[in-house]
Amino acid sequence: MEDVDDSDTKPFPTKTSIPPFWRSELDPLDEYRSTESLPTTCDVLIIGGGYAGIAAAYHLLCGDKYEPGTKPSVVLVEARQACSGATARNGSNTQPPFDLLSVLISCDLGGHLKPSVYGRLPDYIERFGSATAANVADFEWKHIDAIAEVIKKEGIECDFEIVRTFNVYTDREQALKAKNAYLKLKSLGIAKETINDLVWTDEDKAQEVSGFKDCVGCFASRAATLWPYKLMMGLLSKAVGQGLNLQTNTPASSIDRELGPNGGKRWKVTTARGPISASKIIFATNGYTSALLPEYENKIIPARGIACHITLPPGTEAPKLPGSYGILLPRAWDYLNQRPDGSIIVGGARPTFFAQDSEWKNNVDDNTLIDPAAHYFDTYMQRHFVGWENSGAHVESIWTGIMGYNSDGLPRVGQVPGREGCFIAAGFGGHGMPVIWLVMKSLTEMVRYGKKFEQTAVPNIYKTTKERLESTEDRLNSQ
């Protein structure tokens, strides 16, 4: 791949961005560089300093112990500040569900660790079979306890809380189809732990249970809420303490194959601060992937979303919501999470801009708002939630973020086809919180131990393959 000078030609991160609420309390590592100069070589180079990149660094350096003298040199380069992309922005999941009428919406965003596989299972069963669908469900479900365990182990303060989360419906036909899909899944007896945790409430009690106006049916299930930036920076600190060389504000512009000093092949990565070569590269680049790996163009598509922070007037006590939310409105699915201080994170606003591709699709501009959605969240709580009518709740800040959607609706994980030593975990479709942590644990086992993808715990449908790269399937544009 040739060097790129014009950042407008490929989906590279913008130099500046709208500050999101999650980055209102910056960590000392936010713009940290472990060494003044960028190292010229390393064993493993991680490109991308969000959830996936930080998780990779943590699993590589803070997981299984190394024999003396065998720990690899690991460098992480991030184009902007640490955890300044989607992980600390949590844009809207604007990708249409594949079956809008039966899906239980996917919304792990907004500081939301929410396994959301129930609505996806019918589609997965049809495409891949019940065993694979159950594997995906179980894989996501394990993330709540896995994240809780590492937070406790490392003593990270990030407002982590186990909650009940609601998927609420305002259309009776949609609610009925969602309920019937759930009952069918339950009758099949797959993914029992996840399905059995799900509780459906009919219209007569739905508004009372959920607190959402005009709710005609809702599900409740187990989830968690947290401050994603604080979690990631806590993990990053542990990795730096174990030898990670962190280099922020170091955008990579190209990769090339080169011969190493002993004749072996290595990868040369050109950055704004000079080149660095590595035996292995982990691409944790999500929506920006095709800027460095052109084979993923039109496969992993950058997608812009929008979210906001809603507060109340000083001295006003916020009504306590019974949980977090995925909200299915006509042609929309929003997500909402109440903070410990009573303020609200809410995102979505899809109906205002989804028909205008230029506003979100293949758009990496998180330095401006999505104009049609700029006022979508005004009086949001008053309009939709019981007891908030006279609260004075208002938008305190609003921002955009860039996600990575896949043409076939599935993440891409594993060794990059045709690029030995290059590994990828990207394209999480706005649903990375209950997927990435264990994906990266397995990916680092591939990097460290030479495991094959099939020897890891990652669902087989996530494997990045030549066949998927050559496929003409386009589930995003077919909606």
CSV table of C-alpha atoms in Angstrom, one decimal:
chain,number,residue,atom,x,y,z
A,1,MET,CA,0.0,0.0,0.0
A,2,GLU,CA,1.4,3.4,-1.0
A,3,ASP,CA,1.9,6.2,1.5
A,4,VAL,CA,-1.1,8.4,1.9
A,5,ASP,CA,-0.7,12.2,2.3
A,6,ASP,CA,-4.3,13.3,1.7
A,7,SER,CA,-6.4,12.2,4.6
A,8,ASP,CA,-9.6,13.0,2.7
A,9,THR,CA,-9.0,10.1,0.3
A,10,LYS,CA,-9.3,7.3,2.9
A,11,PRO,CA,-11.1,7.0,6.2
A,12,PHE,CA,-8.5,8.2,8.6
A,13,PRO,CA,-9.5,9.8,11.9
A,14,THR,CA,-10.0,13.5,11.8
A,15,LYS,CA,-7.4,15.6,13.7
A,16,THR,CA,-9.9,17.1,16.0
A,17,SER,CA,-13.3,16.0,17.4
A,18,ILE,CA,-16.3,17.1,19.5
A,19,PRO,CA,-15.5,16.3,23.1
A,20,PRO,CA,-17.9,13.7,24.5
A,21,PHE,CA,-19.1,13.5,28.0
A,22,TRP,CA,-17.1,10.4,28.7
A,23,ARG,CA,-13.9,12.4,28.2
A,24,SER,CA,-14.8,15.1,30.7
A,25,GLU,CA,-12.4,13.7,33.3
A,26,LEU,CA,-9.1,13.0,31.4
A,27,ASP,CA,-6.7,10.4,32.5
A,28,PRO,CA,-2.9,11.1,32.8
A,29,LEU,CA,-2.3,8.6,30.0
A,30,ASP,CA,-4.7,10.5,27.6
A,31,GLU,CA,-1.8,12.0,25.5
A,32,TYR,CA,1.0,9.9,26.9
A,33,ARG,CA,4.1,8.7,25.1
A,34,SER,CA,6.2,6.0,26.9
A,35,THR,CA,9.3,7.2,25.0
A,36,GLU,CA,10.0,10.5,23.4
A,37,SER,CA,10.8,8.9,20.1
A,38,LEU,CA,8.7,6.3,18.4
A,39,PRO,CA,10.6,2.9,18.5
A,40,THR,CA,11.8,1.8,15.2
A,41,THR,CA,11.0,-1.9,15.8
A,42,CYS,CA,8.9,-4.1,18.0
A,43,ASP,CA,7.6,-7.6,18.2
A,44,VAL,CA,3.9,-6.7,18.2
A,45,LEU,CA,2.4,-3.5,17.0
A,46,ILE,CA,-1.1,-2.6,17.9
A,47,ILE,CA,-2.8,0.0,15.8
A,48,GLY,CA,-5.7,1.7,17.5
A,49,GLY,CA,-6.1,2.8,21.1
A,50,GLY,CA,-9.8,2.1,21.8
A,51,TYR,CA,-11.5,-0.9,23.4
A,52,ALA,CA,-10.0,-3.5,21.1
A,53,GLY,CA,-6.5,-2.1,21.1
A,54,ILE,CA,-6.4,-1.6,24.8
A,55,ALA,CA,-7.9,-5.1,25.5
A,56,ALA,CA,-5.2,-6.6,23.2
A,57,ALA,CA,-2.4,-4.9,25.1
A,58,TYR,CA,-3.9,-5.9,28.4
A,59,HIS,CA,-4.3,-9.6,27.4
A,60,LEU,CA,-0.8,-9.7,25.9
A,61,LEU,CA,1.0,-8.2,28.8
A,62,CYS,CA,-1.2,-8.7,31.9
A,63,GLY,CA,-2.6,-12.2,31.2
A,64,ASP,CA,-0.5,-15.4,31.3
A,65,LYS,CA,2.9,-15.0,32.8
A,66,TYR,CA,6.0,-15.1,30.6
A,67,GLU,CA,9.2,-17.0,31.2
A,68,PRO,CA,12.0,-14.6,32.0
A,69,GLY,CA,13.4,-13.0,28.9
A,70,THR,CA,10.5,-14.0,26.7
A,71,LYS,CA,8.1,-11.1,27.0
A,72,PRO,CA,7.6,-9.5,23.6
A,73,SER,CA,8.1,-5.8,23.0
A,74,VAL,CA,4.6,-4.3,22.4
A,75,VAL,CA,3.9,-0.9,21.0
A,76,LEU,CA,0.4,0.7,20.7
A,77,VAL,CA,0.0,3.6,18.3
A,78,GLU,CA,-3.1,5.8,18.4
A,79,ALA,CA,-3.9,8.5,15.9
A,80,ARG,CA,-5.3,10.8,18.5
A,81,GLN,CA,-5.6,10.6,22.3
A,82,ALA,CA,-6.0,7.3,24.0
A,83,CYS,CA,-9.6,6.0,24.0
A,84,SER,CA,-10.8,9.0,22.0
A,85,GLY,CA,-12.8,7.2,19.4
A,86,ALA,CA,-16.0,5.2,19.4
A,87,THR,CA,-15.3,3.6,22.8
A,88,ALA,CA,-15.4,7.0,24.5
A,89,ARG,CA,-18.2,8.3,22.2
A,90,ASN,CA,-20.7,5.6,21.9
A,91,GLY,CA,-22.5,6.8,18.8
A,92,SER,CA,-25.8,5.4,17.8
A,93,ASN,CA,-26.4,2.0,16.5
A,94,THR,CA,-27.9,3.2,13.2
A,95,GLN,CA,-27.5,-0.1,11.4
A,96,PRO,CA,-31.0,-1.5,10.6
A,97,PRO,CA,-31.8,-4.7,12.3
A,98,PHE,CA,-32.1,-7.5,9.8
A,99,ASP,CA,-35.6,-8.2,10.9
A,100,LEU,CA,-37.0,-5.0,12.3
A,101,LEU,CA,-40.3,-6.5,13.4
A,102,SER,CA,-38.9,-9.3,15.5
A,103,VAL,CA,-35.5,-8.0,16.6
A,104,LEU,CA,-34.8,-7.1,20.2
A,105,ILE,CA,-32.6,-4.0,19.6
A,106,SER,CA,-28.9,-4.0,19.9
A,107,CYS,CA,-27.7,-1.2,22.1
A,108,ASP,CA,-24.6,-1.8,24.2
A,109,LEU,CA,-23.7,1.8,23.7
A,110,GLY,CA,-23.8,4.8,26.0
A,111,GLY,CA,-21.8,3.1,28.7
A,112,HIS,CA,-23.9,0.0,28.2
A,113,LEU,CA,-22.6,-3.5,28.5
A,114,LYS,CA,-25.7,-5.3,27.1
A,115,PRO,CA,-25.7,-8.7,25.5
A,116,SER,CA,-28.3,-8.3,22.8
A,117,VAL,CA,-28.6,-11.5,20.9
A,118,TYR,CA,-32.2,-12.5,21.4
A,119,GLY,CA,-33.5,-10.7,18.4
A,120,ARG,CA,-30.5,-11.7,16.3
A,121,LEU,CA,-30.9,-15.4,17.1
A,122,PRO,CA,-33.7,-16.1,14.6
A,123,ASP,CA,-31.5,-14.6,11.8
A,124,TYR,CA,-28.5,-16.5,13.0
A,125,ILE,CA,-30.4,-19.8,13.2
A,126,GLU,CA,-31.7,-19.4,9.7
A,127,ARG,CA,-28.2,-18.5,8.3
A,128,PHE,CA,-25.9,-20.7,10.4
A,129,GLY,CA,-27.9,-23.2,12.4
A,130,SER,CA,-29.1,-23.3,16.1
A,131,ALA,CA,-25.7,-24.5,17.5
A,132,THR,CA,-23.8,-21.5,16.1
A,133,ALA,CA,-26.6,-19.1,17.2
A,134,ALA,CA,-26.4,-20.5,20.7
A,135,ASN,CA,-22.6,-20.2,20.7
A,136,VAL,CA,-22.9,-16.5,19.9
A,137,ALA,CA,-25.5,-16.0,22.6
A,138,ASP,CA,-23.4,-17.6,25.2
A,139,PHE,CA,-20.3,-15.7,24.1
A,140,GLU,CA,-22.0,-12.4,24.6
A,141,TRP,CA,-23.6,-13.4,27.9
A,142,LYS,CA,-20.2,-14.3,29.4
A,143,HIS,CA,-19.0,-10.7,29.0
A,144,ILE,CA,-20.9,-9.3,31.9
A,145,ASP,CA,-19.1,-11.5,34.4
A,146,ALA,CA,-15.8,-11.3,32.5
A,147,ILE,CA,-15.8,-7.5,32.7
A,148,ALA,CA,-16.9,-7.6,36.3
A,149,GLU,CA,-14.1,-9.9,37.2
A,150,VAL,CA,-11.3,-7.8,35.6
A,151,ILE,CA,-12.7,-4.6,37.2
A,152,LYS,CA,-12.6,-6.3,40.6
A,153,LYS,CA,-9.2,-7.8,40.0
A,154,GLU,CA,-7.6,-4.5,38.9
A,155,GLY,CA,-9.5,-2.3,41.3
A,156,ILE,CA,-10.7,0.0,38.5
A,157,GLU,CA,-13.2,2.7,39.5
A,158,CYS,CA,-15.6,3.1,36.5
A,159,ASP,CA,-19.1,3.3,37.9
A,160,PHE,CA,-19.7,-0.4,37.0
A,161,GLU,CA,-23.2,-1.6,38.0
A,162,ILE,CA,-25.2,-4.7,37.2
A,163,VAL,CA,-28.7,-3.6,36.2
A,164,ARG,CA,-31.9,-4.8,34.5
A,165,THR,CA,-32.2,-3.4,31.0
A,166,PHE,CA,-35.4,-2.9,29.1
A,167,ASN,CA,-36.2,-3.3,25.5
A,168,VAL,CA,-39.4,-1.3,25.1
A,169,TYR,CA,-41.9,-1.3,22.2
A,170,THR,CA,-44.5,1.3,21.3
A,171,ASP,CA,-46.0,-0.5,18.3
A,172,ARG,CA,-48.3,-3.4,19.0
A,173,GLU,CA,-47.5,-5.4,15.9
A,174,GLN,CA,-43.8,-5.1,16.5
A,175,ALA,CA,-44.3,-6.0,20.2
A,176,LEU,CA,-46.3,-9.1,19.2
A,177,LYS,CA,-43.8,-10.3,16.7
A,178,ALA,CA,-40.9,-9.8,19.2
A,179,LYS,CA,-42.8,-11.7,21.8
A,180,ASN,CA,-43.5,-14.6,19.5
A,181,ALA,CA,-39.9,-14.8,18.3
A,182,TYR,CA,-38.8,-15.0,21.9
A,183,LEU,CA,-41.4,-17.8,22.7
A,184,LYS,CA,-40.2,-19.7,19.6
A,185,LEU,CA,-36.5,-19.4,20.7
A,186,LYS,CA,-37.5,-20.6,24.2
A,187,SER,CA,-39.3,-23.6,22.8
A,188,LEU,CA,-36.1,-24.6,20.9
A,189,GLY,CA,-34.2,-24.9,24.1
A,190,ILE,CA,-31.1,-23.2,22.9
A,191,ALA,CA,-28.9,-20.6,24.8
A,192,LYS,CA,-31.0,-21.4,27.9
A,193,GLU,CA,-29.1,-19.2,30.3
A,194,THR,CA,-29.6,-16.1,28.2
A,195,ILE,CA,-33.1,-16.8,27.1
A,196,ASN,CA,-34.3,-17.8,30.6
A,197,ASP,CA,-33.1,-14.5,32.0
A,198,LEU,CA,-35.4,-12.6,29.6
A,199,VAL,CA,-38.7,-11.5,31.1
A,200,TRP,CA,-41.6,-10.3,28.9
A,201,THR,CA,-44.3,-7.9,30.2
A,202,ASP,CA,-47.5,-7.4,28.2
A,203,GLU,CA,-49.2,-4.1,27.5
A,204,ASP,CA,-51.3,-4.0,30.7
A,205,LYS,CA,-48.3,-3.7,32.9
A,206,ALA,CA,-45.6,-2.5,30.4
A,207,GLN,CA,-45.6,1.2,31.1
A,208,GLU,CA,-45.8,0.6,34.9
A,209,VAL,CA,-42.8,-1.8,34.8
A,210,SER,CA,-40.6,0.2,32.3
A,211,GLY,CA,-41.6,3.8,33.2
A,212,PHE,CA,-41.7,4.5,29.4
A,213,LYS,CA,-44.8,6.3,28.1
A,214,ASP,CA,-47.0,4.4,25.6
A,215,CYS,CA,-45.1,1.2,26.1
A,216,VAL,CA,-47.1,-1.7,24.7
A,217,GLY,CA,-44.7,-4.4,25.7
A,218,CYS,CA,-41.2,-4.8,27.0
A,219,PHE,CA,-38.4,-7.3,27.8
A,220,ALA,CA,-36.2,-7.0,30.8
A,221,SER,CA,-32.8,-8.8,31.1
A,222,ARG,CA,-29.5,-8.6,32.8
A,223,ALA,CA,-26.9,-6.0,31.7
A,224,ALA,CA,-24.3,-3.6,33.2
A,225,THR,CA,-23.6,0.1,33.0
A,226,LEU,CA,-20.2,1.7,33.3
A,227,TRP,CA,-18.0,4.7,32.4
A,228,PRO,CA,-16.2,3.2,29.4
A,229,TYR,CA,-13.3,5.7,29.2
A,230,LYS,CA,-12.4,5.1,32.8
A,231,LEU,CA,-12.5,1.3,32.4
A,232,MET,CA,-10.3,1.4,29.3
A,233,MET,CA,-7.8,3.9,30.8
A,234,GLY,CA,-7.6,1.7,33.9
A,235,LEU,CA,-6.7,-1.3,31.8
A,236,LEU,CA,-4.3,0.8,29.7
A,237,SER,CA,-2.5,1.8,32.9
A,238,LYS,CA,-2.0,-1.8,33.8
A,239,ALA,CA,-0.6,-2.6,30.4
A,240,VAL,CA,1.8,0.3,30.5
A,241,GLY,CA,2.9,-0.8,33.9
A,242,GLN,CA,3.8,-4.2,32.4
A,243,GLY,CA,5.9,-2.8,29.6
A,244,LEU,CA,3.5,-1.5,26.9
A,245,ASN,CA,5.0,1.3,24.9
A,246,LEU,CA,2.1,3.7,24.3
A,247,GLN,CA,2.4,6.3,21.6
A,248,THR,CA,-0.6,8.7,21.3
A,249,ASN,CA,-1.1,11.3,18.5
A,250,THR,CA,0.8,8.9,16.2
A,251,PRO,CA,-1.5,8.2,13.1
A,252,ALA,CA,-0.4,5.4,10.9
A,253,SER,CA,-0.7,6.1,7.2
A,254,SER,CA,0.4,2.9,5.4
A,255,ILE,CA,1.8,-0.6,5.8
A,256,ASP,CA,4.3,-2.4,3.6
A,257,ARG,CA,6.2,-5.7,3.6
A,258,GLU,CA,9.9,-5.6,4.2
A,259,LEU,CA,12.9,-7.8,5.0
A,260,GLY,CA,14.1,-7.8,8.6
A,261,PRO,CA,17.8,-7.8,9.6
A,262,ASN,CA,18.0,-11.6,9.5
A,263,GLY,CA,16.3,-12.0,6.2
A,264,GLY,CA,12.8,-12.7,7.7
A,265,LYS,CA,9.8,-10.7,6.5
A,266,ARG,CA,8.4,-8.0,8.7
A,267,TRP,CA,5.8,-5.3,8.4
A,268,LYS,CA,6.8,-1.6,8.0
A,269,VAL,CA,4.2,0.9,9.2
A,270,THR,CA,4.6,4.5,8.2
A,271,THR,CA,3.4,7.0,10.8
A,272,ALA,CA,3.4,10.8,11.1
A,273,ARG,CA,6.4,10.4,13.4
A,274,GLY,CA,8.4,8.0,11.4
A,275,PRO,CA,8.4,4.3,10.5
A,276,ILE,CA,8.1,1.3,12.8
A,277,SER,CA,8.6,-2.3,11.8
A,278,ALA,CA,7.0,-5.3,13.5
A,279,SER,CA,6.8,-9.0,13.2
A,280,LYS,CA,3.1,-9.0,14.0
A,281,ILE,CA,0.4,-6.3,13.8
A,282,ILE,CA,-3.0,-6.2,15.4
A,283,PHE,CA,-5.4,-3.9,13.6
A,284,ALA,CA,-7.8,-2.6,16.2
A,285,THR,CA,-9.0,0.1,13.8
A,286,ASN,CA,-12.8,-0.6,13.5
A,287,GLY,CA,-14.4,1.9,11.1
A,288,TYR,CA,-11.0,3.2,9.9
A,289,THR,CA,-9.7,-0.2,8.9
A,290,SER,CA,-9.8,0.2,5.1
A,291,ALA,CA,-7.5,3.2,5.3
A,292,LEU,CA,-4.7,0.7,6.0
A,293,LEU,CA,-6.2,-2.5,4.7
A,294,PRO,CA,-7.8,-1.6,1.4
A,295,GLU,CA,-9.2,-5.1,1.0
A,296,TYR,CA,-11.8,-4.2,3.6
A,297,GLU,CA,-13.2,-1.3,1.6
A,298,ASN,CA,-16.9,-1.7,1.4
A,299,LYS,CA,-16.6,-4.6,3.9
A,300,ILE,CA,-16.1,-2.6,7.0
A,301,ILE,CA,-17.9,0.7,6.5
A,302,PRO,CA,-17.3,3.7,8.8
A,303,ALA,CA,-20.6,5.0,10.1
A,304,ARG,CA,-21.4,8.1,12.1
A,305,GLY,CA,-23.7,8.2,15.0
A,306,ILE,CA,-24.9,10.7,17.6
A,307,ALA,CA,-25.4,10.8,21.4
A,308,CYS,CA,-25.9,13.3,24.2
A,309,HIS,CA,-25.7,13.9,27.9
A,310,ILE,CA,-28.9,15.2,29.6
A,311,THR,CA,-28.9,16.9,32.9
A,312,LEU,CA,-31.4,18.6,35.3
A,313,PRO,CA,-31.3,22.1,36.7
A,314,PRO,CA,-29.2,22.6,39.8
A,315,GLY,CA,-30.9,21.4,43.0
A,316,THR,CA,-33.4,19.2,41.0
A,317,GLU,CA,-33.4,15.5,41.9
A,318,ALA,CA,-33.7,13.2,38.9
A,319,PRO,CA,-36.4,10.6,39.0
A,320,LYS,CA,-34.8,7.1,39.4
A,321,LEU,CA,-35.3,4.9,36.3
A,322,PRO,CA,-35.8,1.2,36.9
A,323,GLY,CA,-32.9,0.2,34.5
A,324,SER,CA,-31.2,1.0,31.2
A,325,TYR,CA,-33.0,1.0,27.9
A,326,GLY,CA,-33.2,0.0,24.3
A,327,ILE,CA,-36.1,1.9,22.8
A,328,LEU,CA,-38.0,0.8,19.7
A,329,LEU,CA,-39.9,3.8,18.3
A,330,PRO,CA,-41.4,4.1,14.9
A,331,ARG,CA,-38.4,3.7,12.5
A,332,ALA,CA,-36.0,4.2,15.4
A,333,TRP,CA,-34.1,2.4,18.1
A,334,ASP,CA,-32.6,4.6,20.7
A,335,TYR,CA,-30.5,3.6,23.7
A,336,LEU,CA,-30.5,5.2,27.2
A,337,ASN,CA,-28.5,4.8,30.4
A,338,GLN,CA,-29.0,6.7,33.6
A,339,ARG,CA,-25.8,7.8,35.3
A,340,PRO,CA,-25.3,7.4,39.1
A,341,ASP,CA,-25.7,11.2,39.5
A,342,GLY,CA,-29.2,10.9,37.8
A,343,SER,CA,-28.1,12.4,34.5
A,344,ILE,CA,-28.9,10.6,31.3
A,345,ILE,CA,-26.8,9.3,28.3
A,346,VAL,CA,-29.1,8.8,25.3
A,347,GLY,CA,-28.3,8.2,21.6
A,348,GLY,CA,-29.8,7.1,18.4
A,349,ALA,CA,-32.0,9.6,16.5
A,350,ARG,CA,-31.8,7.4,13.4
A,351,PRO,CA,-35.1,8.6,11.7
A,352,THR,CA,-33.7,12.1,11.4
A,353,PHE,CA,-30.7,11.2,9.2
A,354,PHE,CA,-30.6,7.6,8.1
A,355,ALA,CA,-32.1,8.2,4.7
A,356,GLN,CA,-29.3,10.7,3.9
A,357,ASP,CA,-26.3,8.5,3.4
A,358,SER,CA,-23.9,11.4,3.3
A,359,GLU,CA,-24.8,12.2,6.9
A,360,TRP,CA,-23.5,8.9,8.3
A,361,LYS,CA,-22.3,6.3,5.8
A,362,ASN,CA,-18.6,6.3,4.9
A,363,ASN,CA,-18.4,9.5,7.0
A,364,VAL,CA,-15.6,9.8,9.6
A,365,ASP,CA,-16.3,13.4,10.7
A,366,ASP,CA,-16.8,13.3,14.4
A,367,ASN,CA,-15.8,17.0,14.6
A,368,THR,CA,-19.2,18.2,13.6
A,369,LEU,CA,-22.8,17.2,14.6
A,370,ILE,CA,-25.2,15.3,12.4
A,371,ASP,CA,-27.3,18.4,11.6
A,372,PRO,CA,-30.7,16.7,11.1
A,373,ALA,CA,-30.3,15.1,14.6
A,374,ALA,CA,-29.0,18.1,16.5
A,375,HIS,CA,-32.3,18.8,18.3
A,376,TYR,CA,-33.7,15.3,18.4
A,377,PHE,CA,-32.9,14.9,22.1
A,378,ASP,CA,-34.4,18.2,23.2
A,379,THR,CA,-37.1,17.4,25.8
A,380,TYR,CA,-36.5,13.7,25.2
A,381,MET,CA,-37.1,12.7,28.9
A,382,GLN,CA,-40.2,14.8,29.2
A,383,ARG,CA,-41.7,13.3,26.0
A,384,HIS,CA,-41.0,9.7,26.8
A,385,PHE,CA,-40.7,9.0,30.5
A,386,VAL,CA,-43.3,9.0,33.3
A,387,GLY,CA,-42.5,11.5,36.0
A,388,TRP,CA,-40.1,13.6,34.0
A,389,GLU,CA,-42.7,16.0,32.5
A,390,ASN,CA,-41.7,18.9,34.7
A,391,SER,CA,-38.1,17.9,35.4
A,392,GLY,CA,-36.4,20.6,33.4
A,393,ALA,CA,-34.2,17.9,31.8
A,394,HIS,CA,-32.1,19.4,29.0
A,395,VAL,CA,-29.2,18.5,26.7
A,396,GLU,CA,-25.9,19.5,28.4
A,397,SER,CA,-23.6,18.2,25.7
A,398,ILE,CA,-24.0,16.4,22.4
A,399,TRP,CA,-21.4,14.7,20.1
A,400,THR,CA,-20.8,12.3,17.3
A,401,GLY,CA,-18.8,9.1,17.0
A,402,ILE,CA,-17.5,6.7,14.3
A,403,MET,CA,-18.4,3.0,14.3
A,404,GLY,CA,-17.6,0.2,11.9
A,405,TYR,CA,-20.4,-1.7,10.2
A,406,ASN,CA,-19.9,-4.9,8.3
A,407,SER,CA,-21.4,-5.6,4.9
A,408,ASP,CA,-22.5,-9.0,6.1
A,409,GLY,CA,-23.5,-7.9,9.6
A,410,LEU,CA,-20.7,-9.8,11.4
A,411,PRO,CA,-17.4,-8.7,13.1
A,412,ARG,CA,-14.2,-9.7,11.3
A,413,VAL,CA,-11.7,-11.4,13.6
A,414,GLY,CA,-8.5,-13.4,13.0
A,415,GLN,CA,-5.5,-13.4,10.6
A,416,VAL,CA,-6.0,-11.1,7.7
A,417,PRO,CA,-6.2,-13.3,4.5
A,418,GLY,CA,-3.0,-13.1,2.5
A,419,ARG,CA,-1.1,-11.0,5.1
A,420,GLU,CA,0.9,-13.4,7.3
A,421,GLY,CA,1.5,-11.8,10.7
A,422,CYS,CA,-1.4,-9.3,10.4
A,423,PHE,CA,-4.4,-9.8,12.7
A,424,ILE,CA,-7.7,-7.9,12.8
A,425,ALA,CA,-10.6,-7.4,15.2
A,426,ALA,CA,-12.9,-4.8,13.7
A,427,GLY,CA,-16.4,-4.1,12.4
A,428,PHE,CA,-18.5,-4.5,15.6
A,429,GLY,CA,-21.5,-2.6,14.2
A,430,GLY,CA,-22.0,-0.4,17.4
A,431,HIS,CA,-22.2,-3.6,19.4
A,432,GLY,CA,-18.7,-4.0,20.7
A,433,MET,CA,-19.1,-3.9,24.5
A,434,PRO,CA,-20.4,-7.5,24.9
A,435,VAL,CA,-18.1,-8.9,22.1
A,436,ILE,CA,-14.6,-7.3,22.1
A,437,TRP,CA,-13.2,-8.3,25.5
A,438,LEU,CA,-13.2,-12.1,24.9
A,439,VAL,CA,-12.5,-11.6,21.2
A,440,MET,CA,-9.3,-9.9,22.0
A,441,LYS,CA,-8.4,-12.5,24.6
A,442,SER,CA,-8.6,-15.1,21.9
A,443,LEU,CA,-6.9,-13.0,19.3
A,444,THR,CA,-3.9,-12.5,21.5
A,445,GLU,CA,-3.7,-16.2,22.0
A,446,MET,CA,-3.4,-16.5,18.2
A,447,VAL,CA,-0.6,-13.9,18.3
A,448,ARG,CA,1.2,-15.2,21.3
A,449,TYR,CA,0.8,-19.0,21.0
A,450,GLY,CA,0.2,-19.4,17.3
A,451,LYS,CA,-3.3,-20.8,17.9
A,452,LYS,CA,-5.5,-21.3,15.0
A,453,PHE,CA,-8.8,-19.4,14.9
A,454,GLU,CA,-10.7,-22.7,15.4
A,455,GLN,CA,-8.8,-23.4,18.6
A,456,THR,CA,-10.1,-20.2,20.2
A,457,ALA,CA,-13.5,-19.4,21.9
A,458,VAL,CA,-14.5,-16.9,19.3
A,459,PRO,CA,-17.7,-17.8,17.4
A,460,ASN,CA,-16.7,-19.3,14.0
A,461,ILE,CA,-18.9,-16.9,12.1
A,462,TYR,CA,-16.7,-14.0,13.1
A,463,LYS,CA,-13.6,-15.4,11.3
A,464,THR,CA,-12.3,-13.1,8.6
A,465,THR,CA,-11.8,-15.1,5.5
A,466,LYS,CA,-11.0,-14.7,1.8
A,467,GLU,CA,-14.5,-15.9,1.0
A,468,ARG,CA,-16.1,-13.1,3.1
A,469,LEU,CA,-13.8,-10.5,1.5
A,470,GLU,CA,-14.9,-11.8,-2.0
A,471,SER,CA,-18.5,-12.0,-1.1
A,472,THR,CA,-21.0,-9.6,-2.7
A,473,GLU,CA,-23.4,-9.8,0.2
A,474,ASP,CA,-24.4,-6.3,1.3
A,475,ARG,CA,-27.0,-6.5,4.1
A,476,LEU,CA,-26.5,-2.9,5.0
A,477,ASN,CA,-27.5,-1.5,1.6
A,478,SER,CA,-30.2,-4.0,1.1
A,479,GLN,CA,-32.4,-2.6,3.9
